[in-house]
Amino acid sequence: MTEPRAASARIPGSKSITNRVLLLAAAAAGTTRLDAPLESEDTVAFRTALTDLGIPVDQLPGDPEEFGSEAWEVHGLGGPPAAPGGASARIWCADAGTAARFLPVYAATGRGEFRFEGTEQLTVRPLRPLTQALAALGAEVEPGAGGGLPLTVRAEGLRGGELALDSGTSSQYLTGLLLSAPLMREPLTVSAANLVSRPYIDMTIALMRRFGAEVTEGQDGTLRVSTGGYTGTRLRIEPDASTASYVFAAAAITGTAVTVPHLGADSLQGDLGFVKVLELAGAKVEIGPDATTVTGTGALRGGFEVDMGDISDTFMTMAAIAPLADGPITITGVGHARLKESDRIAAVAGNLRALGIRVEEGPDRITVHPGTPTGAVIACHRDHRIAMAFSVLGLKVPGITLDDPKCVGKTFPGFHEELRRLFGEQAH
């Protein structure tokens, strides 16, 4: 049987890389150019927050062959920020969790008063491990009533030194501290207990080294970051592997083939590991040096359990298509996903039940049984990943609609159009 010819998917740049690089570029000496950055609600919010901190970001014409139409040039401060004119700086984080968790640390390495605010959805997301760490490093922090935003940071620089950080609910607290560690007065040594999503920390370290930082890891897993700051550079933002999971899953269930260019074996993103889960489910996977292709049979193999803790942003993609498998699929290790834009385990389970599918859930796991889904309105919970995951199932199940289709703009404003381009009338 001849395999289908692979369609080339147009996946926008990685949100995780874009926002990390924006901060690194802001702190660096000189100008940094980002080619093919992600242009979405979260990254634009992060970019705007930098301008609120007095860091110019120029939007330039990009390479017409790239997904995005722009390139961004960040004119770095060469060190910590200062509140303009000695007044309190107000930084609006919108819905961007990375802005709320990375930028307060950067502000704390500087001087002045900084107030971080965000949407109601972002305000309820936890920040306590981060605020406790900032206080331990010498900042004065005043969190909101719920322990998170609005957050006021009164800064006179951070001392560095040794720190123990609870990282059992999010790796973003550790990333925020690492990114700004070269700006502290002393080297920072962090012990991160119960660390989840380790691949995101590996990504952070790789990008810090690209900007000239010295990061070492001890045999006991502690991370040490030397002082010395950053130097600007130029880099191309690779496609977002979490976002690519939707087109890869779509290929698997429709019996087609999809290639994502510029996302290959050298990717910094752990979420590319999602294709290995599709391989467990019977899809053919090819990871080349500069592209990844998934070819589906149109059917899914079930009857397995898989730990997706390190790639938890993609567990919803697998769970949403799991009813089409020939046996139950159990996903474990994703308890921290309950603290994201929504309680993602509960949201996935509730929507699958609305479609008539038997689901069992635990604190950190979900089991999805085979079934014949019926059409229903999907409750997106303002969560872009819920919307995109169930849109993929909608390629095979008539009558699936979203109560908030526009929430995909958080990371992929053109998602619905790209799904239709790749899969035609199946994408309704």
Coordinates of C-alpha atoms in Angstrom, one line a residue, residues 126-274:
P126 CA -0.5 30.1 41.9
L127 CA 2.7 32.1 42.4
R128 CA 3.6 31.3 46.1
P129 CA 6.8 29.2 45.4
L130 CA 8.1 32.1 43.3
T131 CA 7.2 34.9 45.8
Q132 CA 8.8 32.9 48.6
A133 CA 12.0 32.5 46.6
L134 CA 12.1 36.2 45.8
A135 CA 11.7 37.1 49.5
A136 CA 14.5 34.7 50.4
L137 CA 16.8 36.3 47.8
G138 CA 16.2 39.8 49.2
A139 CA 13.2 41.3 47.4
E140 CA 10.2 42.8 49.1
V141 CA 7.1 41.2 47.6
E142 CA 3.4 41.9 48.2
P143 CA 1.2 39.3 46.5
G144 CA -2.5 39.6 45.9
A145 CA -5.2 38.2 48.2
G146 CA -4.9 34.8 46.6
G147 CA -1.2 34.6 46.8
G148 CA -0.6 35.5 43.2
L149 CA -1.3 38.6 41.0
P150 CA -1.6 41.5 41.5
L151 CA 2.0 41.3 42.7
T152 CA 4.1 44.2 43.8
V153 CA 7.9 43.8 43.9
R154 CA 10.1 46.4 45.6
A155 CA 13.6 45.8 44.5
E156 CA 17.2 46.6 45.3
G157 CA 18.7 43.8 43.5
L158 CA 18.9 40.1 44.4
R159 CA 21.7 38.6 46.4
G160 CA 21.9 35.1 44.9
G161 CA 23.4 32.3 47.0
E162 CA 21.7 29.0 47.8
L163 CA 18.0 28.4 47.4
A164 CA 15.6 25.4 47.8
L165 CA 12.6 25.7 45.5
D166 CA 9.5 23.5 45.5
S167 CA 9.0 22.8 41.8
G168 CA 6.2 20.2 42.1
T169 CA 3.5 22.3 40.5
S170 CA 5.3 24.1 37.7
S171 CA 8.8 24.3 36.2
Q172 CA 8.2 27.9 35.4
Y173 CA 9.2 29.1 38.8
L174 CA 12.6 27.5 38.4
T175 CA 12.9 28.9 34.8
G176 CA 12.1 32.4 36.1
L177 CA 14.9 32.2 38.6
L178 CA 17.4 30.7 36.3
L179 CA 16.9 33.3 33.5
S180 CA 17.7 36.2 35.8
A181 CA 20.4 34.5 37.9
P182 CA 23.3 35.9 35.9
L183 CA 22.2 39.4 37.1
M184 CA 22.3 38.6 40.8
R185 CA 25.2 39.8 43.0
E186 CA 26.4 36.2 43.7
P187 CA 26.1 32.9 41.8
L188 CA 22.8 31.2 42.4
T189 CA 22.6 27.5 43.4
V190 CA 19.1 26.0 43.3
S191 CA 17.9 22.7 44.5
A192 CA 14.5 22.1 42.9
A193 CA 12.5 19.5 44.7
N194 CA 9.9 17.4 42.9
L195 CA 10.7 19.0 39.6
V196 CA 8.0 18.5 36.9
S197 CA 8.5 19.1 33.2
R198 CA 12.3 18.8 33.2
P199 CA 12.6 19.2 29.4
Y200 CA 11.5 22.9 29.8
I201 CA 14.4 23.4 32.2
D202 CA 16.8 21.8 29.7
M203 CA 15.4 24.3 27.1
T204 CA 16.0 27.2 29.4
I205 CA 19.6 26.2 30.1
A206 CA 20.3 25.8 26.4
L207 CA 19.0 29.2 25.6
M208 CA 20.9 30.8 28.5
R209 CA 24.1 29.3 27.2
R210 CA 23.3 30.7 23.8
F211 CA 23.4 34.1 25.3
G212 CA 26.7 33.4 27.1
A213 CA 25.6 32.3 30.6
E214 CA 27.5 29.7 32.6
V215 CA 25.2 27.0 34.0
T216 CA 26.4 23.8 35.6
E217 CA 24.6 20.8 37.2
G218 CA 25.8 18.9 40.2
Q219 CA 25.5 15.2 40.7
D220 CA 22.7 15.8 43.2
G221 CA 20.7 17.7 40.5
T222 CA 21.4 21.2 41.9
L223 CA 21.9 23.9 39.3
R224 CA 24.5 26.6 39.6
V225 CA 24.4 29.8 37.6
S226 CA 27.4 32.1 37.5
T227 CA 27.1 35.9 37.5
G228 CA 28.2 37.9 34.4
G229 CA 25.1 38.8 32.4
Y230 CA 24.3 38.1 28.8
T231 CA 25.3 39.2 25.3
G232 CA 22.8 39.7 22.5
T233 CA 22.7 37.3 19.5
R234 CA 20.4 36.3 16.6
L235 CA 18.4 33.1 16.4
R236 CA 15.5 31.6 14.6
I237 CA 12.5 30.5 16.7
E238 CA 11.7 26.9 15.9
P239 CA 8.0 25.8 15.4
D240 CA 6.1 25.1 18.6
A241 CA 6.1 21.4 19.4
S242 CA 3.1 21.6 21.6
T243 CA 1.1 23.2 18.8
A244 CA 2.5 20.7 16.3
S245 CA 0.9 17.9 18.4
Y246 CA -2.5 18.8 17.0
V247 CA -1.6 18.3 13.3
F248 CA 0.4 15.2 14.2
A249 CA -2.6 13.7 16.0
A250 CA -4.8 14.7 13.1
A251 CA -2.6 12.8 10.7
A252 CA -2.8 9.7 12.9
I253 CA -6.6 9.6 13.0
T254 CA -7.3 10.6 9.4
G255 CA -4.8 8.2 7.8
T256 CA -2.8 11.0 6.2
A257 CA 0.8 12.3 6.6
V258 CA 1.9 15.6 7.9
T259 CA 5.4 17.1 8.1
V260 CA 6.5 20.0 10.3
P261 CA 9.6 21.6 8.8
H262 CA 12.3 23.1 11.1
L263 CA 11.2 20.8 14.0
G264 CA 13.7 17.9 14.1
A265 CA 16.1 15.9 16.1
D266 CA 18.0 19.0 17.4
S267 CA 14.8 20.6 18.8
L268 CA 15.1 22.3 22.2
Q269 CA 11.5 21.3 23.0
G270 CA 10.7 18.2 25.0
D271 CA 7.1 18.2 23.7
L272 CA 8.3 16.8 20.4
G273 CA 8.3 13.5 22.4
F274 CA 4.5 13.5 21.8

